Amino acid sequence: MALLTEILIALSRSIDLVDQEIGSHNKRVAYISGRLAYCIGLSPNDITRTVVAAALHDIGVLKEAEFIELAKFDYEGGIDYHSLMGYRLLNSCEFTKNLAELVKYHHVYYSEKKELNSRVGLLSDIIHLADRVDVCIDYTHDLLEQKNAVCSTIQEHSGNRFNPEVVKCFLSLAKQESFWFDLQFNSIERNIKKWIYYNPLLTLEQIHDIAKLFTKLIDFRSRFTATHSTSVAMIAKELGKILNLSERECLMLDIAGHLHDIGKLAIPIAILEKPDKLESIEWQIMKRHTYFTFQILDEIDNPVFKVINEWASLHHERVDGNGYPFKMPGDTITLGSRILAVADMFTALAESRPYREAMDDDMLIDVLKKSKGSALDSYIVDATIANYDYLKNVRTNAFCDAVIGFEDLFDKK
């Protein structure tokens, strides 16, 4: 199955989409962290841990406005809101638990870490310095012209904000023109992977666990979507069972449901939570989310994941050929994508949104019937309506599970 690193790097790309003006900030921080960790002489395991944590260090940033403050070099930091949220998100997944503390402390000053475990302290020191180096740089101008100013700024804060050992390694690296060229010109993903030594293959069941982490990142940006992906995943899985798909295919549908809206991280929260009908330009922006889902998941180079990506990203294609973003002819849309489309509409209509209340059963069924043969596959709609009460109960249970997860993340002290 897919490699762990490829999935987590795809997740890193999705984090950067929350504010596209920052470009590949998380990936650049991962690259700088890898170079620093290697220069210091850390073990392959610690280098890998540092690089992957750096690639996900801003996972707790759920609103675009937070990036404005974080992009200022003099940002006070400490264990702030986004660091704590990042810790909770990563700690909720078995495969990212060992990264959680590094993210929690990545904005804490070196001088304030005296009581912290020395290994966690050093690795988070590396990410902290790498993060501040990146925000110092203006990527619209030549980096070599900025080198001296960046080095001077970092050196000025050595011993207080930054670990002197890490500063020393950075100043050594900064002498290499290639270090700066790598940040500005070359493929940052390729450079990151040079510093990752542990990259296991995951089973489909393990990928499902990580997909739940994606879901939290997607849905928890807004209270109106806090349970959506979990519900879509469960409905899609149960529809697969009703339609006699294999257990493996049903699990793939579950994963696709968790991932189908990852592209919404690129959509401004003002549009996601607008209480009125979207203007034409806003609707065009909203329609980008399926394309971004496709692009993010396409980074995971694995045949099975290519199928999952197709099912996830084509959930707004229509059987009459008038969907988006690819305007695919109906006869080319696979069964998995058709199931996701029905599961997404079924779930969305049953949820309250900023611009409308949740539909009652009769209204929801009526909309599904009217969508047969145009937006949705008639056979799947008929199967949904025939099993409506059962699927409604599935969605209710999924909703409750997702609410508990939402409260666990946001209501902890």
XYZ file of C-alpha atoms in Angstrom:
413
model
C 0.000 0.000 0.000
C 0.974 3.674 0.187
C 4.061 4.952 1.974
C 3.576 6.796 5.252
C 5.761 9.740 4.230
C 3.896 10.332 0.966
C 0.605 10.538 2.846
C 1.997 12.915 5.480
C 3.647 15.138 2.844
C 0.279 15.324 1.062
C -1.190 16.377 4.407
C 1.525 19.030 4.683
C 0.545 20.414 1.292
C -3.071 20.637 2.397
C -2.037 22.660 5.482
C -0.302 25.216 3.258
C -3.567 25.652 1.332
C -5.234 27.286 4.339
C -3.351 30.446 3.317
C -1.961 30.135 -0.193
C 0.099 33.316 0.180
C 2.557 31.413 2.373
C 3.301 29.046 -0.503
C 5.082 25.881 0.630
C 5.944 27.163 4.102
C 5.520 23.845 5.921
C 7.596 21.981 3.332
C 10.361 24.602 3.349
C 10.513 24.417 7.143
C 10.781 20.634 6.825
C 13.687 20.986 4.378
C 15.561 23.493 6.569
C 14.929 21.285 9.619
C 16.320 18.252 7.837
C 19.495 20.073 6.881
C 19.943 21.341 10.440
C 19.233 17.971 12.046
C 21.794 16.272 9.799
C 24.380 19.012 10.427
C 23.997 18.594 14.195
C 24.573 14.859 13.809
C 21.234 13.462 14.944
C 20.371 9.802 14.422
C 18.415 8.833 11.270
C 15.338 8.249 13.438
C 15.545 11.721 15.010
C 16.175 13.379 11.638
C 13.086 11.689 10.207
C 11.003 12.634 13.239
C 12.133 16.266 13.015
C 11.498 16.575 9.280
C 8.007 15.076 9.382
C 7.030 17.123 12.451
C 8.286 20.247 10.681
C 6.217 19.387 7.601
C 3.139 19.308 9.864
C 4.114 22.006 12.369
C 1.226 24.332 11.441
C -1.443 21.638 11.384
C -3.181 23.429 14.264
C -3.775 26.585 12.202
C -7.444 26.314 11.288
C -8.120 29.904 10.157
C -6.408 32.000 7.477
C -6.091 34.994 9.813
C -3.789 33.064 12.152
C -1.095 32.958 9.478
C -0.897 36.763 9.415
C 0.423 36.821 12.986
C 2.585 33.727 12.568
C 4.312 35.268 9.541
C 5.757 38.055 11.702
C 9.272 37.225 12.870
C 8.666 38.749 16.318
C 5.622 36.564 16.958
C 5.711 35.895 20.714
C 4.892 32.214 20.501
C 5.084 29.934 23.508
C 2.566 27.106 23.737
C -0.031 29.097 21.843
C -3.411 28.081 20.453
C -2.217 26.624 17.156
C 0.662 24.741 18.792
C -1.710 23.187 21.322
C -4.270 22.331 18.635
C -1.517 20.792 16.530
C -0.448 18.701 19.513
C -3.996 17.451 20.053
C -4.537 16.629 16.376
C -1.285 14.709 16.024
C -1.734 12.971 19.367
C -5.103 11.636 18.170
C -3.472 9.428 15.501
C -1.238 6.462 16.298
C 1.144 7.247 13.432
C 1.745 10.871 14.421
C 1.796 10.662 18.223
C 5.590 10.812 18.325
C 5.446 14.174 16.513
C 2.926 15.819 18.823
C 5.306 17.187 21.476
C 7.655 18.645 18.865
C 4.773 20.640 17.418
C 3.526 21.649 20.867
C 6.860 23.276 21.758
C 7.972 24.575 18.360
C 7.340 28.227 19.292
C 8.752 28.060 22.838
C 11.992 30.020 23.288
C 15.172 28.037 23.914
C 15.720 29.929 27.178
C 12.309 28.763 28.445
C 12.843 25.031 27.818
C 15.147 24.261 30.732
C 12.769 21.707 32.259
C 11.842 20.087 28.949
C 13.102 16.661 27.908
C 16.409 17.359 26.206
C 15.573 15.391 23.036
C 12.155 17.017 22.589
C 13.749 20.367 23.377
C 16.478 20.048 20.751
C 14.212 18.764 17.969
C 11.619 21.475 18.618
C 14.457 24.049 18.742
C 15.415 23.001 15.221
C 11.841 23.423 13.949
C 11.527 26.792 15.714
C 14.647 28.204 14.065
C 13.734 26.737 10.649
C 10.264 28.276 10.918
C 11.626 31.734 11.754
C 14.247 31.550 8.981
C 11.488 30.915 6.464
C 9.350 33.858 7.604
C 12.405 36.117 7.347
C 12.729 35.417 3.634
C 10.990 37.347 0.871
C 10.598 34.749 -1.870
C 9.756 37.370 -4.480
C 13.392 38.553 -4.403
C 16.785 36.896 -4.752
C 17.635 34.884 -1.646
C 21.384 35.366 -1.759
C 20.841 39.109 -1.486
C 18.960 38.470 1.762
C 21.379 35.929 3.230
C 23.398 38.315 5.405
C 20.329 40.010 6.843
C 18.685 36.675 7.690
C 21.855 35.347 9.328
C 22.273 38.555 11.323
C 18.693 38.353 12.600
C 19.036 34.727 13.673
C 22.416 35.293 15.334
C 21.048 38.265 17.266
C 18.590 35.961 19.081
C 21.038 33.129 19.812
C 20.905 31.940 23.432
C 17.502 33.475 24.122
C 15.061 32.651 21.381
C 17.239 30.126 19.565
C 19.438 27.241 20.647
C 23.095 28.329 20.094
C 24.029 24.890 18.750
C 21.275 25.109 16.121
C 22.240 28.701 15.256
C 25.837 27.606 14.715
C 24.731 24.889 12.284
C 22.453 27.308 10.438
C 25.221 29.852 9.951
C 27.413 27.070 8.554
C 24.698 25.925 6.142
C 23.980 29.508 5.103
C 27.455 29.751 3.552
C 26.347 27.269 0.871
C 24.647 28.930 -2.076
C 22.949 25.618 -2.796
C 21.069 25.836 0.521
C 19.345 29.010 -0.650
C 18.882 27.783 -4.220
C 17.147 24.642 -2.944
C 14.589 26.810 -1.154
C 13.884 28.995 -4.162
C 14.263 26.855 -7.258
C 14.326 23.082 -6.819
C 11.616 20.572 -6.001
C 11.119 20.962 -2.276
C 9.395 17.559 -1.941
C 12.405 15.753 -3.414
C 14.747 17.583 -1.053
C 12.613 16.750 1.972
C 12.632 13.040 1.169
C 16.448 12.993 1.279
C 16.208 13.429 5.042
C 13.559 10.782 5.691
C 15.043 7.421 6.612
C 11.978 5.633 7.982
C 9.104 5.297 5.519
C 7.005 2.144 6.018
C 4.289 0.819 3.755
C 0.864 1.103 5.344
C -2.060 -1.267 5.136
C -5.471 -0.024 4.055
C -6.605 -0.192 7.686
C -3.682 1.992 8.773
C -4.418 4.500 6.005
C -7.980 4.645 7.315
C -6.645 5.773 10.703
C -4.634 8.573 9.103
C -7.617 9.577 6.951
C -9.471 10.369 10.171
C -6.744 12.911 10.976
C -7.361 14.549 7.573
C -11.061 14.690 8.447
C -10.420 16.635 11.633
C -8.263 19.100 9.771
C -10.958 19.613 7.121
C -14.153 19.660 9.106
C -13.065 21.390 12.298
C -12.373 24.678 10.480
C -16.080 25.460 10.741
C -18.817 24.434 13.121
C -21.050 23.920 10.064
C -18.832 21.138 8.713
C -17.595 19.624 11.975
C -19.280 16.267 11.317
C -19.584 16.210 7.528
C -16.712 14.021 6.311
C -17.198 11.411 9.025
C -20.859 11.147 8.053
C -20.098 10.945 4.317
C -17.530 8.226 4.982
C -19.979 6.100 6.962
C -22.834 6.547 4.467
C -20.535 5.693 1.542
C -19.278 2.575 3.316
C -22.800 1.373 4.123
C -24.014 2.073 0.579
C -21.123 -0.044 -0.620
C -22.332 -2.903 1.548
C -25.917 -2.482 0.322
C -24.639 -2.618 -3.275
C -22.658 -5.815 -2.505
C -19.162 -4.353 -2.855
C -16.304 -6.269 -1.241
C -15.140 -5.510 2.291
C -11.947 -3.989 0.854
C -13.893 -1.738 -1.522
C -16.151 -0.603 1.323
C -13.084 0.353 3.359
C -11.757 2.283 0.362
C -15.105 4.112 0.161
C -14.790 4.929 3.867
C -11.307 6.396 3.303
C -12.467 8.341 0.232
C -15.317 9.799 2.273
C -12.923 11.022 4.940
C -10.716 12.659 2.294
C -13.261 13.977 -0.220
C -13.285 17.582 1.043
C -9.576 18.045 1.817
C -9.522 20.665 -0.950
C -11.849 22.881 1.100
C -8.791 23.956 3.068
C -8.121 26.218 0.068
C -11.532 27.870 0.376
C -11.738 31.027 2.541
C -13.722 30.535 5.723
C -15.824 33.583 4.799
C -17.171 31.644 1.837
C -17.649 28.391 3.746
C -19.662 30.182 6.442
C -21.468 32.794 4.330
C -25.085 32.961 5.547
C -26.451 33.924 2.114
C -26.378 32.531 -1.397
C -22.889 32.693 -2.884
C -22.133 35.313 -5.512
C -20.955 34.050 -8.903
C -17.257 34.634 -8.152
C -17.618 32.998 -4.713
C -19.239 29.961 -6.284
C -16.383 29.685 -8.781
C -13.932 29.724 -5.862
C -15.962 27.084 -4.023
C -15.851 24.811 -7.070
C -12.058 24.692 -6.804
C -12.179 22.439 -3.768
C -12.635 19.193 -5.717
C -9.708 20.088 -7.983
C -7.506 20.748 -4.963
C -8.608 17.437 -3.441
C -7.473 15.700 -6.621
C -4.107 17.508 -6.697
C -3.319 16.857 -3.019
C -4.140 13.155 -3.136
C -2.468 12.712 -6.527
C 0.889 13.202 -4.776
C 0.448 9.753 -3.232
C 1.915 7.438 -5.856
C 0.117 4.161 -5.318
C -2.395 2.310 -7.559
C -4.960 1.716 -4.824
C -4.695 5.329 -3.662
C -5.232 6.513 -7.241
C -8.620 4.794 -7.080
C -9.381 6.322 -3.684
C -8.422 9.742 -5.078
C -10.765 9.260 -8.035
C -13.660 8.325 -5.787
C -12.951 11.215 -3.413
C -12.280 14.034 -5.880
C -15.046 13.298 -8.410
C -17.932 13.547 -5.954
C -19.311 16.624 -7.749
C -19.162 15.128 -11.232
C -22.662 14.391 -12.585
C -24.031 11.468 -14.570
C -25.348 13.974 -17.171
C -21.794 15.247 -17.723
C -22.394 18.711 -16.260
C -20.489 18.311 -13.002
C -17.154 19.774 -11.929
C -14.187 20.112 -12.020
C -13.527 17.830 -15.034
C -16.957 17.756 -16.755
C -16.578 13.995 -17.099
C -19.042 12.154 -19.368
C -21.418 10.177 -17.198
C -20.438 6.801 -18.588
C -16.819 7.345 -17.478
C -17.690 8.004 -13.828
C -16.945 4.874 -11.802
C -19.250 3.291 -9.248
C -17.163 4.489 -6.297
C -17.404 8.120 -7.402
C -21.160 7.740 -7.957
C -21.574 6.343 -4.440
C -19.565 9.231 -2.962
C -21.739 11.725 -4.848
C -24.919 10.268 -3.346
C -23.385 9.976 0.130
C -22.214 13.607 -0.029
C -25.615 14.951 -1.115
C -27.515 12.764 1.359
C -25.327 14.000 4.195
C -25.244 17.658 3.145
C -29.028 17.889 2.858
C -29.426 16.411 6.354
C -27.094 19.025 7.864
C -27.727 22.622 8.853
C -25.697 25.115 6.849
C -25.197 28.886 7.284
C -27.738 29.592 4.546
C -30.416 26.989 5.434
C -31.669 24.577 8.066
C -31.347 20.810 7.721
C -34.016 19.285 5.477
C -36.638 16.975 6.910
C -36.996 13.437 5.577
C -39.650 14.183 2.960
C -37.774 17.161 1.527
C -34.498 15.259 1.454
C -36.000 12.266 -0.338
C -37.708 14.588 -2.825
C -34.395 16.271 -3.700
C -32.725 12.895 -4.166
C -35.519 11.755 -6.484
C -35.285 14.931 -8.555
C -31.522 14.391 -8.900
C -31.901 10.881 -10.383
C -30.405 10.540 -13.829
C -29.063 14.102 -13.882
C -26.753 14.740 -10.935
C -26.927 11.297 -9.355
C -26.970 7.663 -10.409
C -30.588 6.432 -10.415
C -29.783 2.936 -9.158
C -27.802 4.220 -6.182
C -30.488 6.787 -5.340
C -33.143 4.054 -5.391
C -30.990 1.917 -3.088
C -30.544 4.899 -0.764
C -34.261 5.619 -0.571
C -35.090 1.930 -0.096
C -32.730 1.870 2.901
C -33.439 5.414 4.030
C -34.251 4.737 7.688
C -31.176 2.577 8.122
C -28.875 5.137 6.474
C -30.437 7.937 8.478
C -29.549 6.040 11.657
C -26.004 5.486 10.345
C -25.628 9.219 9.739
C -26.997 10.042 13.192
C -24.467 7.718 14.839
C -21.638 9.129 12.719
C -22.751 12.644 13.654
C -22.610 11.794 17.363
C -19.157 10.219 17.044
C -17.857 13.274 15.175
C -19.317 15.675 17.743
C -17.517 13.801 20.512
C -14.286 14.126 18.541
C -14.910 17.822 18.013
C -15.518 18.392 21.711
C -12.474 16.332 22.699
C -10.282 18.526 20.514
C -11.677 21.959 21.361
C -13.039 21.652 24.889
C -9.939 20.352 26.687
C -8.293 22.731 29.105
